[in-house]
Short mmCIF file of C-alpha atoms and ligand atoms in Angstrom, two decimals:
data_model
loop_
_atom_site.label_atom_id
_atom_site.label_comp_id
_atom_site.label_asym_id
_atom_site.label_seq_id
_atom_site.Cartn_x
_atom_site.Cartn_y
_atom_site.Cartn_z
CA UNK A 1 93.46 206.39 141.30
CA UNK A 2 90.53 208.13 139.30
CA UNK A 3 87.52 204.93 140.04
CA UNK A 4 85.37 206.49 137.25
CA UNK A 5 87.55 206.36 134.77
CA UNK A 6 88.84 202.99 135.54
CA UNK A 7 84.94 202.23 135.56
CA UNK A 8 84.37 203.52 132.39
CA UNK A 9 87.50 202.01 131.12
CA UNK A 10 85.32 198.42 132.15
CA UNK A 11 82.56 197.90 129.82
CA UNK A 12 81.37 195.12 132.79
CA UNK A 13 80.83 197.75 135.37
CA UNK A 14 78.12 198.90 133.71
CA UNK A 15 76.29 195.59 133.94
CA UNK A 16 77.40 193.97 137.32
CA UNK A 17 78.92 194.56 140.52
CA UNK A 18 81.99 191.83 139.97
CA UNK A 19 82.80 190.28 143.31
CA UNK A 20 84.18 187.07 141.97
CA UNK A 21 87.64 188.67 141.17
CA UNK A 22 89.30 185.65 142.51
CA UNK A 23 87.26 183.40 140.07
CA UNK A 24 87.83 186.06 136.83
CA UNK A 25 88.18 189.43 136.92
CA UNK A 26 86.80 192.09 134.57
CA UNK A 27 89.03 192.80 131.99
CA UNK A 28 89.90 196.48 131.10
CA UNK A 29 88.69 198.07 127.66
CA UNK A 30 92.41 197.62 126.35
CA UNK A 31 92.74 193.99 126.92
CA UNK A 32 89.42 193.18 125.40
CA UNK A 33 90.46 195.08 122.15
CA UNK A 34 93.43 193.70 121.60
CA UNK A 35 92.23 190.51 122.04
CA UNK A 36 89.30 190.85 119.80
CA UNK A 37 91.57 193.32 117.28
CA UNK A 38 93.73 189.81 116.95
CA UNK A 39 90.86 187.51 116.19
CA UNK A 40 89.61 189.61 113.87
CA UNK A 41 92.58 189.64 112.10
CA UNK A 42 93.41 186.38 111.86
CA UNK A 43 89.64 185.93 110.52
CA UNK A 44 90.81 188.29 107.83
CA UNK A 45 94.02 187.55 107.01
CA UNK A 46 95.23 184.57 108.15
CA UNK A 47 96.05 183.80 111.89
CA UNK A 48 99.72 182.99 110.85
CA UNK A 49 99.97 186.21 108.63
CA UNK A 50 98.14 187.76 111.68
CA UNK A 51 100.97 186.91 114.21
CA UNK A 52 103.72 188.05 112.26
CA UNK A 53 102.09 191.30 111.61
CA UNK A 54 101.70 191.86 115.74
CA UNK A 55 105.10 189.63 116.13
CA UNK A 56 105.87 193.07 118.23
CA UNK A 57 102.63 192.76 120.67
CA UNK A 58 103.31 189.16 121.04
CA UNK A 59 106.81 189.72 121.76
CA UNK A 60 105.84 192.37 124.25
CA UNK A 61 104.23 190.01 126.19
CA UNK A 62 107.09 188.86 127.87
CA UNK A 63 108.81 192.53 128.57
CA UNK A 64 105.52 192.94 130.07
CA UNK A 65 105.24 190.29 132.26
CA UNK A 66 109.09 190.79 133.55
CA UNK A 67 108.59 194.22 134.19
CA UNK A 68 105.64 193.49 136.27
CA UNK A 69 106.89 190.66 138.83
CA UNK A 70 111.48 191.88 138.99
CA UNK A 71 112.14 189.41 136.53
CA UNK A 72 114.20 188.88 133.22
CA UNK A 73 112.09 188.70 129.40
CA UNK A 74 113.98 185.31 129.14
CA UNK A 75 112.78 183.97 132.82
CA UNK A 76 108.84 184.11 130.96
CA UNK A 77 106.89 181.49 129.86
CA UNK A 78 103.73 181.88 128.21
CA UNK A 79 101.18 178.67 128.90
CA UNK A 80 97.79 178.22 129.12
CA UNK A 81 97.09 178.41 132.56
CA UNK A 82 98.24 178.66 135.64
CA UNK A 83 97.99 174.68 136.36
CA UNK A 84 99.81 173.51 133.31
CA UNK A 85 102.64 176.31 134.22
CA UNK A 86 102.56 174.96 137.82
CA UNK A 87 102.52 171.50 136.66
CA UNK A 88 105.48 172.34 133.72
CA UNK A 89 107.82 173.21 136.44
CA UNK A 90 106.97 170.83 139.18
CA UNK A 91 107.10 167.34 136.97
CA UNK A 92 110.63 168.93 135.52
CA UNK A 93 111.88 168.08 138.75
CA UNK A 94 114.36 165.26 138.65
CA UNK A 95 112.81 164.07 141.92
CA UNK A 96 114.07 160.81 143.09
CA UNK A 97 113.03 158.33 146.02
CA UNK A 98 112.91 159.68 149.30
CA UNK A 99 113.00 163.18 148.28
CA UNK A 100 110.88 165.50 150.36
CA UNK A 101 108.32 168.13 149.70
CA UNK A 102 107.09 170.61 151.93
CA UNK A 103 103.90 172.32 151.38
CA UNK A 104 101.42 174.70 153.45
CA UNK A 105 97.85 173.10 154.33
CA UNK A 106 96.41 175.57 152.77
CA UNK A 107 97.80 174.39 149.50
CA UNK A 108 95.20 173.80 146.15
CA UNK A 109 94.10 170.46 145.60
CA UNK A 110 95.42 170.40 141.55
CA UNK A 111 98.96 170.83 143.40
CA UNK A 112 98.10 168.51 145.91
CA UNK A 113 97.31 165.81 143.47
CA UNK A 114 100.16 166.12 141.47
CA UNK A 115 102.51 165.56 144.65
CA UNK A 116 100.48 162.68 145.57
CA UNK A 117 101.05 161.32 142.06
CA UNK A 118 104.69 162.17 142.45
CA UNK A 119 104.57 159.87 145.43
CA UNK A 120 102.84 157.08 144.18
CA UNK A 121 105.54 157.24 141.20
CA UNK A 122 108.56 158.46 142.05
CA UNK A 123 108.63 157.48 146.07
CA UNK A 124 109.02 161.54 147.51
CA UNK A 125 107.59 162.05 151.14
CA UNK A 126 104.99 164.68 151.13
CA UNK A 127 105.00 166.64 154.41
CA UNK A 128 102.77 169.80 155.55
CA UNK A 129 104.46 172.26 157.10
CA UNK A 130 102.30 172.80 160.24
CA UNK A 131 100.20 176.49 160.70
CA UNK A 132 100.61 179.28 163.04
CA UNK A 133 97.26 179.69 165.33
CA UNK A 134 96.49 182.05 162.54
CA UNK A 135 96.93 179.89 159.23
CA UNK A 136 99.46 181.15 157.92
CA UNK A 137 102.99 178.58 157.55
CA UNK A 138 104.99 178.50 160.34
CA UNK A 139 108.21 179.72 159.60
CA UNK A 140 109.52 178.08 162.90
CA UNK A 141 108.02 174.49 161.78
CA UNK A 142 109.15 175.40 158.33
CA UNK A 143 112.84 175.86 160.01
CA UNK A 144 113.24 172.80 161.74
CA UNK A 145 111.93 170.56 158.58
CA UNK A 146 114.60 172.21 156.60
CA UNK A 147 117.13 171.34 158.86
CA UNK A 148 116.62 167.85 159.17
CA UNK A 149 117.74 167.77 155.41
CA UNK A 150 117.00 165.84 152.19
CA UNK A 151 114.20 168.19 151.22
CA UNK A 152 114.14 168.96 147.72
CA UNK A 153 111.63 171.30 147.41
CA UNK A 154 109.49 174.02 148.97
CA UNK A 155 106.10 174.51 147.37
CA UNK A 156 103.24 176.54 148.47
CA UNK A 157 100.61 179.37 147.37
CA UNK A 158 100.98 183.17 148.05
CA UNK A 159 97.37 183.48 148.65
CA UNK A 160 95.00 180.34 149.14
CA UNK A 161 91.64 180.29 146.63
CA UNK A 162 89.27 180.17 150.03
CA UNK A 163 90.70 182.23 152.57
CA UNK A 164 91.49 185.64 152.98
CA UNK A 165 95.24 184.71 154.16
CA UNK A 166 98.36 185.88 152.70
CA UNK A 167 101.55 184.08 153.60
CA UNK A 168 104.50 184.90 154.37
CA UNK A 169 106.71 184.00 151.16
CA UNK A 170 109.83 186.43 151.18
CA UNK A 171 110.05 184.77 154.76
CA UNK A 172 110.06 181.55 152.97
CA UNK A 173 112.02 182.58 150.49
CA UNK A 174 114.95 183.29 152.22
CA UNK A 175 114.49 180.12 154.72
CA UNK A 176 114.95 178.28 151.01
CA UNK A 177 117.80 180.07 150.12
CA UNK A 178 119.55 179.83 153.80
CA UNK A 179 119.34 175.66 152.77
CA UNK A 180 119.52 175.79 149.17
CA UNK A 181 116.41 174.58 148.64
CA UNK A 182 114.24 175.15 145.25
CA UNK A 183 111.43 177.08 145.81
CA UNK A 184 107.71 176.87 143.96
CA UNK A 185 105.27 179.48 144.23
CA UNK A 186 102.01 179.35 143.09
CA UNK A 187 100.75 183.01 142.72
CA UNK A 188 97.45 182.66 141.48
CA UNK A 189 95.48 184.70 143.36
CA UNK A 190 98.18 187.55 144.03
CA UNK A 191 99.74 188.53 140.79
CA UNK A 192 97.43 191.66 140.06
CA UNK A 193 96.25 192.32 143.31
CA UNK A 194 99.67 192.42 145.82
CA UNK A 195 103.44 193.94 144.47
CA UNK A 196 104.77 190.83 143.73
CA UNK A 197 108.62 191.05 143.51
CA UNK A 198 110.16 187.40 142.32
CA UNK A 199 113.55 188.96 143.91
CA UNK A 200 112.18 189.76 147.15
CA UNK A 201 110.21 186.80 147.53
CA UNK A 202 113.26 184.82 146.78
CA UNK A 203 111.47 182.09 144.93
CA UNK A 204 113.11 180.06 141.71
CA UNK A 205 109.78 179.55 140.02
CA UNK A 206 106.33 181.11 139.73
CA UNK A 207 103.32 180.49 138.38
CA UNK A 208 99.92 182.35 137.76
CA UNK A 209 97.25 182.82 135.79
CA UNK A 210 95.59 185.68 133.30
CA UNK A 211 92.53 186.10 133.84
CA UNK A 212 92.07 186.29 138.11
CA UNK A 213 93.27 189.64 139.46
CA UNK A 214 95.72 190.57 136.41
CA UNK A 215 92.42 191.50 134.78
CA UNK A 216 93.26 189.03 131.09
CA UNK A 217 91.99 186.94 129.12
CA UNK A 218 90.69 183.45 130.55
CA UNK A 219 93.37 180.38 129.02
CA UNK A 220 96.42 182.19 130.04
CA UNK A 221 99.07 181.70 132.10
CA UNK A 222 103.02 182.48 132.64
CA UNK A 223 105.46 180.47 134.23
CA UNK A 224 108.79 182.06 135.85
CA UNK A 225 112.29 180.20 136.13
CA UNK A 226 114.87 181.50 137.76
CA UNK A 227 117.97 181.69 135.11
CA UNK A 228 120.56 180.09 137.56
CA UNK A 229 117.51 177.61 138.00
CA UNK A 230 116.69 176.78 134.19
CA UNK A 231 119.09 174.36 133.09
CA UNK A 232 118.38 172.09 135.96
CA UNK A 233 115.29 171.39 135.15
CA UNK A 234 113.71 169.48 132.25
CA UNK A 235 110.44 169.89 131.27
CA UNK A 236 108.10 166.74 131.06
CA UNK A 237 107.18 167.24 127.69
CA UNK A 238 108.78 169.09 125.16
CA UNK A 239 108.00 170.30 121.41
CA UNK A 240 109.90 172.09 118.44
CA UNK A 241 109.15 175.49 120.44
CA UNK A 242 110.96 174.47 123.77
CA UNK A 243 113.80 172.41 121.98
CA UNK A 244 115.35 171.65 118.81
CA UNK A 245 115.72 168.45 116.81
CA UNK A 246 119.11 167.50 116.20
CA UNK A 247 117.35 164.81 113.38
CA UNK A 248 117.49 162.25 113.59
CA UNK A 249 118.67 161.11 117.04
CA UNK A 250 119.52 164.26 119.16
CA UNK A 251 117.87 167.38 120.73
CA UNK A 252 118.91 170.06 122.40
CA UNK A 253 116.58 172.35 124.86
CA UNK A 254 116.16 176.26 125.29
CA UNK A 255 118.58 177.15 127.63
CA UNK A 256 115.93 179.85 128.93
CA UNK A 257 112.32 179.87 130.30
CA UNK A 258 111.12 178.68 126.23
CA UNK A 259 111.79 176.02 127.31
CA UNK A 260 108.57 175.17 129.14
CA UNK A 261 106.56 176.56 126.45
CA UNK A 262 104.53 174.81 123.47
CA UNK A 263 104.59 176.30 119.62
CA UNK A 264 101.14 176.65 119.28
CA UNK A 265 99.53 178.93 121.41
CA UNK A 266 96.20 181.75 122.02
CA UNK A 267 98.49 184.40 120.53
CA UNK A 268 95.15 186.58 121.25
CA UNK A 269 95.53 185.43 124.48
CA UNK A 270 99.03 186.54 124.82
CA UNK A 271 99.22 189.59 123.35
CA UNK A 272 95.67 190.05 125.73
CA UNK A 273 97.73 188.89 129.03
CA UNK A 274 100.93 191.75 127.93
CA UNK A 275 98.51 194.60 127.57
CA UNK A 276 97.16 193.63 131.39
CA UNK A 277 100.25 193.37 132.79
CA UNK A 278 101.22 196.85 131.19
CA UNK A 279 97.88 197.98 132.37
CA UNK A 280 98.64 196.83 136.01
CA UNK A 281 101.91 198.33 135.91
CA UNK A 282 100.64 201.80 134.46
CA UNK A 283 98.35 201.78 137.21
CA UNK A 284 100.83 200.57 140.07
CA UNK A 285 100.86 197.97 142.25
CA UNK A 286 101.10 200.24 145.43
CA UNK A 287 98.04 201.86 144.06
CA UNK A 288 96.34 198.56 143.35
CA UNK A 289 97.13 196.75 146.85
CA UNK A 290 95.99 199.80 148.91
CA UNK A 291 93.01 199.73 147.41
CA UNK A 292 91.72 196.10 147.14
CA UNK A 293 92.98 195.69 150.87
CA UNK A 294 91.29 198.44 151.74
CA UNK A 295 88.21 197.69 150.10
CA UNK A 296 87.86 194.43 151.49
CA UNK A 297 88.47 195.90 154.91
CA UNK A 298 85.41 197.78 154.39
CA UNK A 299 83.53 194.62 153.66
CA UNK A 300 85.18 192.51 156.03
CA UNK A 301 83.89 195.17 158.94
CA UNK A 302 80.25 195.63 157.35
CA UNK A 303 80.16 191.71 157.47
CA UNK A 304 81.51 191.29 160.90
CA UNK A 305 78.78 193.52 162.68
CA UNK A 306 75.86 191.58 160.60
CA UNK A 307 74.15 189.45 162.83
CA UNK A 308 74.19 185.81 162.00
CA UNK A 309 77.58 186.57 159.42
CA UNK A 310 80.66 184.70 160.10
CA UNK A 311 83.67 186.18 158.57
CA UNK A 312 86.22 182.83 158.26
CA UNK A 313 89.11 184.79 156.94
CA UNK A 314 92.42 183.42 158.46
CA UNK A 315 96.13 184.83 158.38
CA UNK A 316 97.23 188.24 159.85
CA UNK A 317 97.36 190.45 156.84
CA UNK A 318 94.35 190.12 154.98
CA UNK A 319 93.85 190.11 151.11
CA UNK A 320 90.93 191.06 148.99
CA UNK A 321 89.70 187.46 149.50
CA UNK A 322 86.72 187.75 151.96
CA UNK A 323 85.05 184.07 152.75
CA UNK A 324 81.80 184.03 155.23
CA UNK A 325 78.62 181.98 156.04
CA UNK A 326 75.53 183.34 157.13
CA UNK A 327 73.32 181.34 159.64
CA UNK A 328 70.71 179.43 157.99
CA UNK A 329 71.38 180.15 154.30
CA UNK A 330 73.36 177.85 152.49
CA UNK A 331 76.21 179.68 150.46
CA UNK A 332 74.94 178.25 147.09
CA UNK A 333 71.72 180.12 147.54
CA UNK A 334 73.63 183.42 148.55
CA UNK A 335 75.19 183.35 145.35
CA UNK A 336 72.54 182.65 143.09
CA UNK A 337 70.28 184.86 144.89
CA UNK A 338 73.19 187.64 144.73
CA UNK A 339 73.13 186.95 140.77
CA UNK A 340 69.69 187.45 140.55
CA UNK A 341 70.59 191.05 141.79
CA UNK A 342 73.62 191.92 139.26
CA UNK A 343 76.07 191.24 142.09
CA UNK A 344 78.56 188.03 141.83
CA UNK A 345 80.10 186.35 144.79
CA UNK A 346 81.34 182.86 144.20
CA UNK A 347 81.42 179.76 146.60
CA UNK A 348 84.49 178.34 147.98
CA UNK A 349 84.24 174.39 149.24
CA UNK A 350 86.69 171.78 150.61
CA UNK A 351 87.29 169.90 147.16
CA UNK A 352 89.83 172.59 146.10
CA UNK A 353 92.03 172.85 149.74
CA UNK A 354 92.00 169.23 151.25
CA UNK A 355 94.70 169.61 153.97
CA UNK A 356 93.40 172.48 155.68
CA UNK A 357 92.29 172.02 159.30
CA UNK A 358 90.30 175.27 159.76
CA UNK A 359 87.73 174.27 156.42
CA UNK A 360 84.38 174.71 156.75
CA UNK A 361 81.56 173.16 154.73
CA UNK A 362 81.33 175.59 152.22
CA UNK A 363 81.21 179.38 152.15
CA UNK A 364 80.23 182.10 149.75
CA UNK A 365 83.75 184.32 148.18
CA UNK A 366 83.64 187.71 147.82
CA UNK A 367 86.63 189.11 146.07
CA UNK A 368 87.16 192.37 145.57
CA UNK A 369 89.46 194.25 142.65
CA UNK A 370 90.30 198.52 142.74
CA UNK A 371 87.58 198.94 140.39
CA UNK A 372 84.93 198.00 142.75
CA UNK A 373 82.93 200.35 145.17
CA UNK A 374 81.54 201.15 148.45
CA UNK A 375 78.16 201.36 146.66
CA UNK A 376 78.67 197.77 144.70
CA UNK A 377 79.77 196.41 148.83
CA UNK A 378 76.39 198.14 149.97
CA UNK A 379 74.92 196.13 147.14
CA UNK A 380 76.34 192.75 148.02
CA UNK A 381 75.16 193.57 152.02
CA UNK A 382 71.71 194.23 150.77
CA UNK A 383 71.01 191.23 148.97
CA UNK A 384 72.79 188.68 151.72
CA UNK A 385 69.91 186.83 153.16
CA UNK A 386 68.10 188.24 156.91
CA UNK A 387 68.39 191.63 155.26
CA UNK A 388 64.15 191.73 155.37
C1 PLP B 401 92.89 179.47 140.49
C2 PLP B 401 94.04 178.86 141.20
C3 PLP B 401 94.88 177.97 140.54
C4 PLP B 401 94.61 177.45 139.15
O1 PLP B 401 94.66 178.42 138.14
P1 PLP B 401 94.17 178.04 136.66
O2 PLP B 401 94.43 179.26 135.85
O3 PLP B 401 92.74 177.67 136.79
O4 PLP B 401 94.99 176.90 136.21
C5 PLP B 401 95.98 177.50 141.22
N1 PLP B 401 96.25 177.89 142.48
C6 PLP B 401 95.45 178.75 143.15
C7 PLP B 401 95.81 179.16 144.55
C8 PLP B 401 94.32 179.26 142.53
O5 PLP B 401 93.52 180.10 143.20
#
């Protein structure tokens, strides 16, 4: 990987030293001018007339996408975010009462409401799959649940928002398949920064989002669905995109992954979130994953020696996800102070991961992406607080 010329390929190096990759990621020179390119056309000549003339770069988007994570064009969604993909393929679930869920406890509260609503409506039993000592899901736990039937699905994230954990979901995956089992995953936080392979990992769907470590525009998403999976599931809303009107009494629905999808649409955005996903791919994810893991081991060990820095990151394979405290300094003062000094860290607190026994109050995030540095780590180290 040549750093300075994936630097200078980020216009936002040049102003900050981005450690808030898991919040939104710096987007590469590409991505930002297609994006603008596309605005500007449609300011010029019309933002229909403007889609058909990049029909090609909006199409592309789903090659793209495919290419990057072993799937089919026709397993692609395109939505708005990674929620409203999530949420697409969870409430097209034909749950019914007494179904059961099984989730991780490090799972993200906007899932965790939406089973809790599914609860309330539809009567499923919501169960969390107990951790290993080390936070990630027990497979063994996972196992036994599985066994004592009537589970209809398995839902959890590849990578939790506020810890540095990274689970084990091709285990999962074939646990799921072993029973039969539909499987969710919800791979916000590792779609850009890990090889994410929907075939190894075994899952049926997938969701995540453009703009975290894919590097894309912010309001985009993709959702993936399994083909065997797609005609089992039925989305809970549904426009002239996803299906068509039989008028006047009739419809029939995409038989593929359009089906989730609305008409209208940031076709910016889209066109935006194909050109990162080719840029990620062009790069590699080998390439990619060696170096945010090893970049954030680099951090992880400058932290750990600091006196009065506690590094809270859980699981036994670390991502680029590094969560700590430091004695005395509350993390919302670390990261405005850290602003202050052209370096951005974010703060992770309970609100977003409600079932997890190992939370803390709140901690500062540092999250680290392959265009980052040793220097822009120095950086962040200097400006943590009881640095004199
Ligand atoms: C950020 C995040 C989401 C939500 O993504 P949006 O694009 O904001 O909808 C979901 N799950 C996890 C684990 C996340 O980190």
């Amino acid at each position: 990987m040549d750093i300075d010329e994936i630097r200078s390929d980020t216009p936002g190096c040049a102003s900050v030293a981005h450690l808030n990759n898991a919040g939104a990621a710096l987007p590469p020179r590409p991505v930002i001018d297609a994006v603008t390119e596309h605005f500007a056309l449609e300011s010029t000549i019309g933002g229909y007339e403007a889609a058909d003339r990049n029909a090609a770069a909006v199409q592309h988007f789903y090659d793209a996408v495919a290419g990057l994570i072993g799937a089919h064009a026709d397993e692609i969604a395109y939505v708005e975010n990674a929620t409203r993909a999530w949420d697409m393929a969870f409430y097209a679930i034909p749950f019914t009462n007494g179904d059961r869920i099984l989730t991780t406890t490090s799972e993200y509260s906007s899932n965790a409401i939406a089973y809790q609503q599914m609860a309330a409506t539809k009567g499923v039993s919501v169960e969390v799959v107990p951790d290993e000592p080390n936070g990630t899901i027990s497979l063994d736990a996972l196992e036994a649940e599985l066994v004592k039937g009537g589970v209809r699905l398995v839902s959890l994230n590849h990578i939790p928002t506020h810890n540095g954990l990274v689970h084990p979901v091709a285990e999962v995956g074939r646990l799921c398949r072993e029973h039969g089992v539909l499987y969710l995953l919800d791979a916000c936080q590792s779609v850009g920064q890990l090889t994410v392979d929907v075939n190894d990992i075994g899952c049926d769907l997938l969701s995540a989002t453009g703009r975290k470590f894919l590097r894309g525009p912010r309001g985009t998403g993709f959702l993936y669905v399994r083909r065997g999976v797609v005609r089992t599931l039925e989305p809970p809303f549904l426009d002239l995109q996803a299906a068509t009107w039989n008028a006047p009494d009739g419809f029939e629905m995409r038989q593929d992954a359009v089906r989730f999808e609305t008409w209208e649409r940031y076709v910016a955005g889209q066109i935006g979130l194909g050109v990162a996903a080719d840029y990620a791919s062009a790069l590699g994810m080998p390439a990619i994953e060696k170096r945010v893991l090893g970049l954030a081991r680099t951090l992880r060990e400058a932290l750990a020696v600091r006196p009065g820095v506690t590094v809270l990151d859980k699981g036994v394979r670390p991502s680029g996800i590094v969560t700590f405290t430091v004695d005395g300094h509350e993390p919302f003062a670390i990261k405005a102070a850290a602003r202050e000094h052209g370096v951005n860290v974010n703060v992770t607190s309970p609100i977003s991961h409600g079932y997890d026994p190992h939370v803390v109050p709140s901690a500062v995030r540092a999250s680290v992406h392959y265009y980052n540095t040793e220097n822009e780590i120095d950086r962040l180290l200097s400006v943590l607080p009881g640095t004199a």
